[in-house]
Coordinates of C-alpha atoms in Angstrom, one line a residue:
Chain O
M1 CA -38.2 -153.2 -85.7
K2 CA -35.1 -154.6 -87.4
L3 CA -34.1 -157.8 -85.7
S4 CA -30.7 -159.5 -86.0
S5 CA -30.7 -163.1 -87.1
E6 CA -30.2 -164.3 -83.5
E7 CA -33.0 -162.1 -82.3
R8 CA -35.2 -163.4 -85.1
A9 CA -34.4 -167.0 -84.0
M10 CA -35.4 -166.1 -80.4
L11 CA -38.7 -164.8 -81.7
D12 CA -39.3 -167.9 -83.8
G13 CA -38.9 -170.2 -80.9
T14 CA -35.5 -171.8 -81.9
H15 CA -34.1 -171.2 -78.4
S16 CA -36.8 -172.1 -76.0
K17 CA -40.5 -171.4 -75.2
A18 CA -39.4 -168.9 -72.5
V19 CA -37.0 -167.0 -74.7
Q20 CA -39.7 -166.8 -77.4
K21 CA -42.2 -165.3 -75.0
A22 CA -39.6 -162.9 -73.8
M23 CA -38.7 -161.8 -77.3
E24 CA -42.5 -161.4 -78.1
I25 CA -42.7 -159.0 -75.2
L26 CA -39.7 -157.0 -76.2
N27 CA -40.6 -156.9 -79.9
T28 CA -44.1 -155.6 -79.1
L29 CA -42.8 -152.9 -76.8
G30 CA -40.3 -151.9 -79.4
T31 CA -43.0 -151.6 -82.0
I32 CA -45.3 -149.6 -79.7
Y33 CA -42.6 -147.1 -78.8
G34 CA -41.1 -146.9 -82.3
A35 CA -37.8 -148.5 -81.6
E36 CA -35.7 -149.3 -84.7
K37 CA -33.7 -152.2 -83.1
M38 CA -32.8 -154.1 -80.0
I39 CA -29.7 -153.2 -78.0
P40 CA -27.7 -155.5 -75.7
V41 CA -28.0 -154.8 -71.9
V42 CA -25.4 -155.6 -69.3
S43 CA -27.6 -155.7 -66.2
V44 CA -31.2 -156.3 -65.2
Q45 CA -33.2 -155.5 -62.0
I46 CA -36.5 -157.3 -61.7
A47 CA -39.6 -156.1 -59.8
G48 CA -42.7 -158.0 -59.0
V49 CA -41.2 -160.4 -56.4
S50 CA -43.6 -160.1 -53.5
Y51 CA -46.1 -163.0 -53.5
A52 CA -48.6 -160.4 -52.3
N53 CA -48.4 -158.7 -55.7
L54 CA -47.9 -161.7 -57.9
G55 CA -50.6 -164.1 -56.5
E56 CA -50.8 -167.7 -57.6
A57 CA -51.1 -166.8 -61.3
G58 CA -48.0 -164.6 -61.3
L59 CA -46.1 -167.4 -59.6
Q60 CA -47.4 -169.8 -62.3
F61 CA -46.1 -167.4 -65.0
L62 CA -42.6 -167.3 -63.4
S63 CA -42.6 -171.1 -63.0
E64 CA -43.6 -171.6 -66.7
M65 CA -40.8 -169.3 -67.8
A66 CA -38.3 -171.3 -65.6
D67 CA -39.8 -174.7 -66.8
G68 CA -39.7 -173.4 -70.3
G69 CA -35.9 -173.1 -70.3
G70 CA -35.5 -169.5 -69.3
K71 CA -32.0 -168.6 -68.1
A72 CA -30.7 -165.1 -67.4
R73 CA -28.0 -164.1 -69.9
V74 CA -26.8 -161.1 -68.0
L75 CA -26.3 -160.2 -64.3
T76 CA -29.9 -160.0 -62.9
T77 CA -30.9 -159.1 -59.4
L78 CA -34.3 -159.0 -57.6
N79 CA -36.5 -156.4 -55.9
P80 CA -37.5 -156.9 -52.2
A81 CA -39.7 -159.9 -51.4
G82 CA -42.7 -159.9 -49.1
M83 CA -40.7 -161.2 -46.2
D84 CA -37.3 -161.8 -44.7
I85 CA -36.4 -165.1 -46.4
E86 CA -34.4 -166.4 -43.4
N87 CA -36.3 -164.8 -40.5
W88 CA -39.9 -164.3 -41.5
Q89 CA -41.4 -165.8 -38.4
A90 CA -40.1 -162.9 -36.3
L91 CA -42.0 -160.5 -38.5
G92 CA -45.4 -162.2 -38.0
I93 CA -45.6 -163.5 -41.6
D94 CA -48.2 -166.2 -42.2
P95 CA -46.6 -169.6 -42.9
E96 CA -48.7 -170.2 -46.0
F97 CA -47.5 -166.8 -47.4
A98 CA -43.9 -167.7 -46.6
A99 CA -44.2 -171.0 -48.5
N100 CA -45.5 -169.3 -51.5
Q101 CA -42.9 -166.5 -51.3
E102 CA -40.2 -169.2 -51.2
R103 CA -41.7 -170.8 -54.4
V104 CA -41.3 -167.4 -56.1
I105 CA -37.7 -167.0 -55.1
D106 CA -37.0 -170.6 -56.2
A107 CA -38.5 -169.9 -59.7
F108 CA -36.1 -166.9 -60.1
A109 CA -33.2 -168.9 -58.8
R110 CA -33.8 -171.7 -61.3
M111 CA -33.5 -169.0 -64.0
G112 CA -30.1 -168.0 -62.7
V113 CA -31.4 -164.7 -61.2
V114 CA -29.3 -163.6 -58.2
T115 CA -31.8 -163.5 -55.4
T116 CA -30.5 -160.5 -53.4
C117 CA -34.1 -159.1 -53.0
S118 CA -33.3 -155.4 -52.7
C119 CA -34.3 -152.1 -54.2
T120 CA -30.7 -150.8 -53.9
P121 CA -28.7 -153.2 -56.2
Y122 CA -26.4 -150.3 -56.9
L123 CA -25.0 -150.6 -53.4
F124 CA -23.5 -154.0 -53.9
G125 CA -22.5 -155.8 -57.1
N126 CA -25.1 -154.7 -59.6
V127 CA -23.5 -151.4 -60.4
P128 CA -23.6 -150.3 -64.1
H129 CA -21.1 -147.6 -65.1
F130 CA -21.7 -144.4 -67.0
G131 CA -23.4 -144.8 -70.4
E132 CA -24.1 -148.6 -70.0
H133 CA -27.5 -149.9 -71.3
I134 CA -29.4 -151.7 -68.6
A135 CA -33.1 -152.9 -68.1
W136 CA -34.2 -152.1 -64.6
A137 CA -37.6 -152.2 -62.9
E138 CA -38.0 -150.6 -59.4
S139 CA -38.7 -147.0 -60.0
S140 CA -36.3 -145.6 -57.3
A141 CA -33.4 -147.7 -58.6
V142 CA -34.2 -146.7 -62.2
C143 CA -34.0 -143.0 -61.2
Y144 CA -30.7 -143.6 -59.4
A145 CA -29.1 -145.6 -62.2
N146 CA -30.2 -143.0 -64.9
S147 CA -29.5 -139.9 -62.9
V148 CA -26.7 -140.6 -60.4
L149 CA -24.8 -143.3 -62.2
G150 CA -25.5 -142.1 -65.8
A151 CA -26.4 -145.6 -67.0
R152 CA -29.4 -145.9 -69.4
T153 CA -32.7 -147.6 -68.7
N154 CA -36.4 -147.1 -69.2
R155 CA -38.8 -147.8 -66.3
E156 CA -39.4 -151.5 -66.9
G157 CA -42.1 -153.6 -65.3
G158 CA -41.6 -157.1 -63.9
P159 CA -42.2 -159.1 -67.1
S160 CA -40.3 -156.8 -69.4
A161 CA -37.3 -156.8 -67.1
L162 CA -37.4 -160.6 -67.0
A163 CA -37.7 -160.6 -70.8
A164 CA -34.5 -158.5 -71.0
A165 CA -32.8 -160.9 -68.6
L166 CA -33.6 -164.0 -70.6
T167 CA -32.6 -162.4 -74.0
G168 CA -29.9 -159.9 -72.9
R169 CA -31.7 -157.3 -75.0
T170 CA -34.0 -154.4 -74.8
P171 CA -35.7 -152.3 -77.5
A172 CA -33.8 -149.1 -78.2
Y173 CA -36.2 -146.3 -77.3
G174 CA -36.7 -143.7 -74.5
F175 CA -33.9 -143.1 -72.1
H176 CA -31.6 -145.4 -74.1
L177 CA -31.4 -142.6 -76.7
H178 CA -29.2 -139.6 -76.2
E179 CA -31.9 -137.1 -77.4
S180 CA -34.5 -138.4 -74.8
R181 CA -32.1 -137.6 -71.9
A182 CA -31.9 -133.8 -72.4
P183 CA -33.6 -131.7 -69.7
K184 CA -36.8 -129.9 -70.6
V185 CA -37.5 -127.9 -67.5
T186 CA -35.4 -126.1 -65.0
V187 CA -36.3 -126.4 -61.3
V188 CA -34.8 -123.8 -59.0
V189 CA -34.6 -125.1 -55.5
E190 CA -34.9 -122.2 -53.0
A191 CA -35.1 -124.4 -50.0
D192 CA -32.5 -125.7 -47.6
V193 CA -32.4 -129.5 -47.8
N194 CA -29.9 -131.6 -45.8
E195 CA -31.4 -134.8 -44.4
N196 CA -33.1 -137.7 -46.0
H197 CA -36.6 -136.7 -45.0
E198 CA -36.0 -133.2 -46.5
F199 CA -34.8 -134.7 -49.7
G200 CA -37.9 -136.8 -49.8
A201 CA -40.1 -133.8 -49.3
L202 CA -38.2 -132.0 -52.1
G203 CA -38.8 -135.0 -54.3
K204 CA -42.5 -135.0 -53.6
A205 CA -42.8 -131.2 -54.2
I206 CA -40.9 -131.4 -57.5
G207 CA -42.6 -134.6 -58.6
Q208 CA -46.1 -133.4 -58.0
K209 CA -45.4 -130.1 -59.8
L210 CA -44.1 -132.0 -62.8
E211 CA -47.2 -134.3 -62.7
A212 CA -49.6 -131.4 -62.4
G213 CA -48.1 -129.7 -65.4
G214 CA -48.9 -132.9 -67.3
K215 CA -45.2 -133.1 -68.2
K216 CA -43.1 -136.2 -68.0
A217 CA -40.2 -133.7 -68.6
V218 CA -36.7 -134.5 -67.5
P219 CA -35.9 -131.8 -64.8
Y220 CA -32.6 -129.9 -64.5
I221 CA -32.5 -129.2 -60.8
Q222 CA -30.5 -126.2 -59.6
G223 CA -29.8 -125.1 -56.0
V224 CA -28.8 -128.4 -54.4
S225 CA -25.1 -128.1 -53.6
N226 CA -24.5 -131.1 -51.5
A227 CA -26.1 -134.6 -51.4
S228 CA -24.8 -137.9 -49.9
V229 CA -25.6 -141.3 -51.5
E230 CA -28.2 -141.8 -48.8
N231 CA -29.8 -138.4 -49.6
L232 CA -29.9 -139.2 -53.3
K233 CA -31.5 -142.6 -52.8
S234 CA -34.2 -141.0 -50.7
F235 CA -34.7 -138.3 -53.3
C236 CA -34.8 -140.7 -56.2
A237 CA -37.4 -142.9 -54.4
S238 CA -39.6 -139.9 -53.7
I239 CA -39.5 -138.1 -57.1
A240 CA -40.1 -141.4 -58.8
T241 CA -43.1 -142.2 -56.6
Y242 CA -44.8 -138.8 -56.7
G243 CA -43.7 -137.7 -60.2
G244 CA -43.0 -140.8 -62.1
T245 CA -39.5 -139.3 -62.8
A246 CA -37.0 -141.7 -64.3
L247 CA -34.2 -139.2 -64.9
F248 CA -33.1 -135.8 -63.5
H249 CA -29.9 -133.7 -63.8
M250 CA -28.4 -131.9 -60.9
P251 CA -25.4 -129.8 -61.8
G252 CA -22.3 -130.5 -59.6
I253 CA -23.8 -133.9 -58.5
T254 CA -25.0 -136.0 -61.4
P255 CA -22.6 -136.8 -64.3
E256 CA -24.6 -135.8 -67.3
A257 CA -25.7 -132.3 -66.1
E258 CA -22.6 -130.6 -67.5
R259 CA -23.6 -131.6 -71.0
Y260 CA -26.6 -129.3 -70.8
A261 CA -27.6 -125.7 -70.3
P262 CA -30.6 -125.0 -68.0
P263 CA -33.8 -125.1 -70.2
P264 CA -35.6 -121.7 -70.5
E265 CA -38.9 -123.1 -69.1
S266 CA -38.6 -123.1 -65.3
F267 CA -40.3 -123.2 -62.0
S268 CA -39.0 -122.8 -58.4
I269 CA -39.6 -124.7 -55.2
S270 CA -39.7 -122.5 -52.1
Q271 CA -38.9 -123.4 -48.5
A272 CA -42.6 -123.1 -47.8
E273 CA -43.4 -125.7 -50.5
V274 CA -40.9 -128.2 -49.0
E275 CA -42.4 -127.6 -45.6
A276 CA -45.9 -128.1 -46.9
A277 CA -44.8 -131.4 -48.4
L278 CA -43.4 -132.4 -45.0
D279 CA -46.6 -131.4 -43.3
E280 CA -48.7 -133.5 -45.7
M281 CA -46.7 -136.6 -44.7
N282 CA -47.0 -135.8 -41.0
D283 CA -50.7 -136.6 -40.4
A284 CA -50.2 -138.8 -37.3
E285 CA -49.8 -137.5 -33.8
E286 CA -46.7 -138.6 -31.9
S287 CA -48.9 -140.7 -29.6
E288 CA -50.4 -142.7 -32.5
V289 CA -47.2 -144.1 -33.8
D290 CA -47.0 -147.9 -33.2
F291 CA -44.7 -148.9 -36.1
V292 CA -41.2 -147.5 -36.9
S293 CA -39.2 -148.4 -40.0
L294 CA -36.0 -147.2 -41.5
G295 CA -34.7 -148.5 -44.9
C296 CA -36.9 -147.3 -47.8
P297 CA -34.9 -147.6 -50.0
H298 CA -32.8 -150.2 -48.3
L299 CA -30.3 -149.0 -45.7
S300 CA -26.6 -148.5 -46.5
I301 CA -24.0 -149.9 -44.0
K302 CA -23.3 -146.3 -43.0
E303 CA -26.9 -145.8 -41.9
I304 CA -27.0 -149.2 -40.0
A305 CA -23.8 -148.1 -38.2
R306 CA -25.6 -144.9 -37.1
I307 CA -28.7 -146.9 -35.9
A308 CA -26.4 -149.1 -33.8
E309 CA -24.7 -146.1 -32.3
L310 CA -28.1 -144.6 -31.3
L311 CA -29.6 -147.8 -29.9
E312 CA -26.5 -149.0 -27.9
G313 CA -27.6 -150.1 -24.5
K314 CA -31.2 -149.0 -25.0
Q315 CA -34.6 -150.7 -25.4
V316 CA -37.1 -149.9 -28.1
K317 CA -40.7 -149.6 -27.0
K318 CA -42.3 -150.1 -30.5
E319 CA -42.2 -152.5 -33.4
F320 CA -39.1 -151.2 -35.2
W321 CA -38.0 -152.7 -38.6
I322 CA -34.5 -152.2 -40.0
T323 CA -34.9 -153.0 -43.7
T324 CA -31.9 -153.7 -45.8
A325 CA -30.3 -156.1 -48.3
R326 CA -28.7 -159.4 -47.3
P327 CA -25.2 -158.4 -48.3
T328 CA -25.4 -155.3 -46.2
K329 CA -26.8 -157.3 -43.3
H330 CA -23.8 -159.7 -43.5
I331 CA -21.4 -156.7 -43.1
S332 CA -23.6 -155.5 -40.2
D333 CA -23.3 -159.0 -38.6
R334 CA -19.5 -158.9 -38.9
M335 CA -19.2 -155.4 -37.5
G336 CA -21.3 -156.3 -34.4
Y337 CA -24.0 -153.7 -35.4
T338 CA -26.6 -156.5 -35.7
A339 CA -26.0 -157.7 -32.2
V340 CA -26.4 -154.2 -30.7
I341 CA -29.5 -153.5 -32.7
E342 CA -31.2 -156.8 -31.9
A343 CA -30.3 -156.5 -28.2
S344 CA -32.4 -153.3 -28.2
G345 CA -35.4 -155.2 -29.4
A346 CA -35.4 -153.7 -32.9
K347 CA -35.8 -156.3 -35.8
F348 CA -33.9 -156.7 -39.0
A349 CA -36.3 -157.2 -41.9
T350 CA -33.8 -158.2 -44.5
D351 CA -34.8 -158.9 -48.1
T352 CA -38.1 -157.0 -47.6
C353 CA -39.5 -153.6 -46.5
C354 CA -42.5 -151.9 -45.1
V355 CA -43.9 -151.2 -48.6
V356 CA -44.0 -154.8 -50.0
A357 CA -44.5 -156.9 -46.8
P358 CA -48.2 -158.1 -46.3
I359 CA -48.9 -155.8 -43.3
S360 CA -52.0 -153.9 -44.5
G361 CA -54.0 -152.7 -41.5
R362 CA -51.6 -154.2 -38.9
F363 CA -50.6 -150.8 -37.5
N364 CA -52.1 -147.4 -36.9
A365 CA -49.2 -145.1 -37.7
L366 CA -45.7 -145.3 -39.2
A367 CA -42.7 -143.2 -38.3
T368 CA -40.0 -143.1 -41.0
D369 CA -37.5 -140.9 -42.8
S370 CA -38.8 -141.9 -46.2
A371 CA -41.3 -140.0 -48.3
K372 CA -41.9 -143.1 -50.5
A373 CA -42.7 -145.2 -47.5
C374 CA -45.3 -142.5 -46.4
Y375 CA -47.0 -142.8 -49.8
Y376 CA -47.4 -146.6 -49.6
A377 CA -48.2 -146.6 -45.9
Y378 CA -51.2 -144.5 -46.7
A379 CA -52.3 -145.8 -50.1
K380 CA -51.7 -149.5 -49.6
N381 CA -51.5 -150.2 -45.8
K382 CA -53.9 -147.6 -44.5
F383 CA -51.4 -146.2 -41.9
K384 CA -51.0 -142.6 -40.9
T385 CA -47.5 -141.3 -41.0
R386 CA -44.8 -139.2 -39.3
L387 CA -41.9 -138.2 -41.6
L388 CA -38.9 -137.3 -39.4
P389 CA -35.2 -136.8 -39.5
F390 CA -33.3 -140.2 -39.4
D391 CA -32.1 -139.8 -35.8
E392 CA -35.5 -138.8 -34.6
V393 CA -37.1 -141.9 -36.2
V394 CA -34.8 -144.0 -33.9
G395 CA -35.9 -141.7 -31.0
E396 CA -39.5 -142.4 -31.8
A397 CA -38.9 -146.1 -31.4
L398 CA -37.3 -145.6 -28.0
R399 CA -40.2 -143.4 -26.8
Chain X
M1 CA -68.3 -150.6 -89.5
K2 CA -64.7 -151.8 -89.5
F3 CA -61.6 -150.1 -88.1
Q4 CA -58.1 -150.8 -89.1
G5 CA -55.9 -150.5 -86.0
R6 CA -52.5 -151.9 -85.0
K7 CA -51.7 -155.4 -83.8
I8 CA -50.6 -155.6 -80.2
Y9 CA -51.3 -159.3 -79.7
Q10 CA -52.7 -162.0 -82.0
G11 CA -55.9 -163.9 -81.6
Q12 CA -59.6 -163.5 -82.5
A13 CA -62.6 -162.7 -80.3
E14 CA -66.2 -161.8 -80.8
A15 CA -68.1 -160.4 -77.7
E16 CA -70.0 -157.5 -76.2
A17 CA -68.1 -154.3 -75.9
L18 CA -67.6 -152.8 -72.5
V19 CA -66.6 -149.2 -73.2
T20 CA -65.1 -146.5 -70.9
T21 CA -63.6 -143.1 -71.6
M22 CA -61.4 -143.5 -68.5
G23 CA -58.0 -145.1 -68.2
I24 CA -57.8 -148.5 -66.4
S25 CA -55.3 -149.4 -63.7
F26 CA -55.5 -153.2 -63.5
Y27 CA -53.4 -153.3 -60.3
G28 CA -55.7 -152.2 -57.6
G29 CA -58.4 -151.2 -60.1
V30 CA -59.7 -154.6 -61.2
D31 CA -60.2 -157.5 -58.7
P32 CA -58.3 -160.5 -60.2
D33 CA -60.6 -162.9 -58.2
T34 CA -63.9 -161.5 -59.4
G35 CA -63.2 -159.6 -62.6
M36 CA -65.0 -156.6 -61.2
V37 CA -63.7 -153.0 -61.7
V38 CA -63.2 -151.8 -58.1
E39 CA -61.5 -148.4 -58.6
R40 CA -63.4 -145.9 -56.6
G41 CA -65.2 -143.4 -58.8
H42 CA -64.4 -145.3 -62.1
E43 CA -67.2 -145.2 -64.7
L44 CA -67.1 -149.0 -64.8
E45 CA -67.0 -149.5 -61.0
G46 CA -69.0 -152.6 -60.0
Q47 CA -69.0 -154.0 -63.6
S48 CA -67.3 -157.2 -64.7
V49 CA -64.7 -157.1 -67.5
S50 CA -65.0 -160.9 -67.9
G51 CA -65.7 -162.2 -71.4
K52 CA -66.1 -158.6 -72.8
V53 CA -64.2 -156.8 -75.4
L54 CA -62.8 -154.2 -73.0
V55 CA -62.5 -150.8 -74.8
F56 CA -60.6 -148.0 -73.0
P57 CA -58.2 -145.2 -74.0
S58 CA -55.0 -146.4 -72.3
G59 CA -53.7 -148.3 -69.2
K60 CA -52.3 -146.5 -66.2
G61 CA -50.8 -147.2 -62.7
S62 CA -48.4 -149.8 -61.4
T63 CA -46.6 -152.1 -63.8
V64 CA -47.7 -155.0 -61.6
G65 CA -51.0 -154.6 -63.5
S66 CA -49.6 -156.9 -66.2
Y67 CA -49.8 -159.8 -63.7
T68 CA -53.3 -158.8 -62.7
L69 CA -54.4 -159.5 -66.4
Y70 CA -52.5 -162.8 -66.1
R71 CA -54.4 -163.7 -62.9
L72 CA -57.7 -162.8 -64.5
K73 CA -56.9 -165.1 -67.4
H74 CA -56.0 -168.0 -65.1
N75 CA -59.2 -167.5 -63.1
G76 CA -61.2 -167.6 -66.3
L77 CA -62.2 -164.0 -65.8
A78 CA -60.2 -162.1 -68.4
P79 CA -61.7 -159.9 -71.1
S80 CA -62.1 -161.7 -74.4
A81 CA -60.1 -159.0 -76.1
I82 CA -58.8 -155.4 -75.4
V83 CA -59.1 -152.4 -77.7
N84 CA -57.2 -149.2 -76.9
A85 CA -56.8 -145.8 -78.4
E86 CA -53.1 -146.0 -77.4
C87 CA -51.8 -149.1 -75.8
E88 CA -49.0 -148.7 -73.2
T89 CA -46.5 -151.1 -71.6
I90 CA -48.7 -152.5 -68.8
T91 CA -51.6 -153.6 -70.9
A92 CA -49.4 -154.7 -73.8
V93 CA -47.3 -157.0 -71.6
G94 CA -50.3 -158.2 -69.8
C95 CA -52.0 -159.2 -73.1
I96 CA -48.8 -161.0 -74.4
I97 CA -48.2 -163.0 -71.3
S98 CA -52.0 -163.8 -70.9
E99 CA -52.5 -164.4 -74.6
I100 CA -55.4 -161.9 -74.9
P101 CA -56.0 -160.5 -78.4
C102 CA -55.3 -156.7 -78.4
V103 CA -55.5 -154.0 -80.9
D104 CA -54.8 -150.3 -80.6
Q105 CA -54.9 -147.0 -82.6
V106 CA -58.7 -147.4 -83.0
P107 CA -61.1 -144.4 -82.8
I108 CA -62.8 -145.8 -79.6
G109 CA -65.2 -142.8 -79.4
E110 CA -67.1 -144.4 -82.3
I111 CA -67.7 -147.6 -80.4
A112 CA -70.9 -147.7 -78.3
N113 CA -71.1 -149.6 -75.1
G114 CA -72.9 -153.0 -75.5
V115 CA -72.4 -153.4 -79.3
C116 CA -71.0 -156.7 -80.5
L117 CA -67.4 -156.4 -81.6
R118 CA -65.3 -158.7 -83.7
V119 CA -61.6 -158.3 -83.0
D120 CA -58.8 -159.8 -85.1
G121 CA -55.5 -159.3 -83.2
E122 CA -53.4 -160.6 -86.1
L123 CA -54.8 -158.2 -88.7
G124 CA -55.3 -155.4 -86.2
T125 CA -59.0 -155.0 -87.1
V126 CA -62.0 -154.2 -85.0
E127 CA -65.5 -154.6 -86.5
I128 CA -68.9 -153.7 -85.2
A129 CA -71.0 -156.7 -86.0
E130 CA -74.5 -155.9 -87.4

């Protein structure tokens, strides 16, 4: 690793204890992955925000970095927290957990991190453009930034993303380098996918096939002719969860695809395989569903408008969480969507989601349109799942 | 016998080796409050990593695992050192923030479970003490 004089000073502790620790992390990662130098980043997204994952020691680490003079040098936003910061009581969150979660948010705020607490920073204000180098954690946002926006990031963890924030640097390896971004395998989609849950099932089918082949290969995905922002955020979350994929190319949809020809090695995904993936995420009976959630990844304002339209004048019969980011919630408030949705008995769970909130074992079965939410519902929270079209998820809450 | 590996994080330790041929996911796989390996079906399931030189091929799983190592350290339950065949991000970052000596690129197949190991993170060496 060749360090500039400023980077060397950071490593030597000339700046602060926190910056030194941050540069130690980056220097070591650079060495492990054979990076030749550091590169400047313009944006950071930090994961590891829920107190449920951090615990007391994780919080202590963040506090030490804040006390040690750590300050974000570039725009830095946060992943979802374990609760709605302003309205946690309504979600049944334990007061002790809430106090600890607030200490986590406070530590980040002291370091100048923008505490939006969302997995979709690309929907509001943290939006890198084509070719920019960034350091993002949150696997779904990494996949979206690399693939859909054409920005460049590796899959960072919480501490390495924080280290990038405090130094404004990341080691130049992996997806920062042009040659690592070339597709290695062609995926021919022979299935009809239109809605979020179908894109999620497609992401699972492709992701698992890539995993099974032992290939962390960048896929070149043919056969998808149309996809909305909402479809793509669902697809990114799923292929990242089930396949560890950080970058894909989709001709006609993602910006770097036209640079490449389809690689000769290929596999196809049939309609039956997408349907099998859907079936695997539908292990709950309709009668078992006692929890309904939309917003994994966090809902766009377009999706919230649709929920309000479907819930107008009706009453939900089940616990129904609408999970989104604070800026999106503010627009929802102004448009009157929030009033309509809350009048139905559905609850906004802003800043958080059904994946990171401490709700393990609290429900029997979740209805959602998100393949990623299904994975964590099962693995982390021990819920059965029903993966349905968006409108039918709302219908499930009303039933 | 002495192996020359690669420095991941500085510091010295001498302790009993706890060796596995399986990858370790610290998040979900090791209990930060007891130091026990809790991953179902893991070779080391039910054994404590505390105070040992933990020898395994490579880390796996969620990046939150770095914080699990940090929690172990603060609970006084961390391994004394870590030796990998090939260190990855989660373990490396965990060792740096927790200040656990760590060396990789060592032929871990030649290290028997239970032997006493001397690890020098700065020099990147791992020695089987006689």
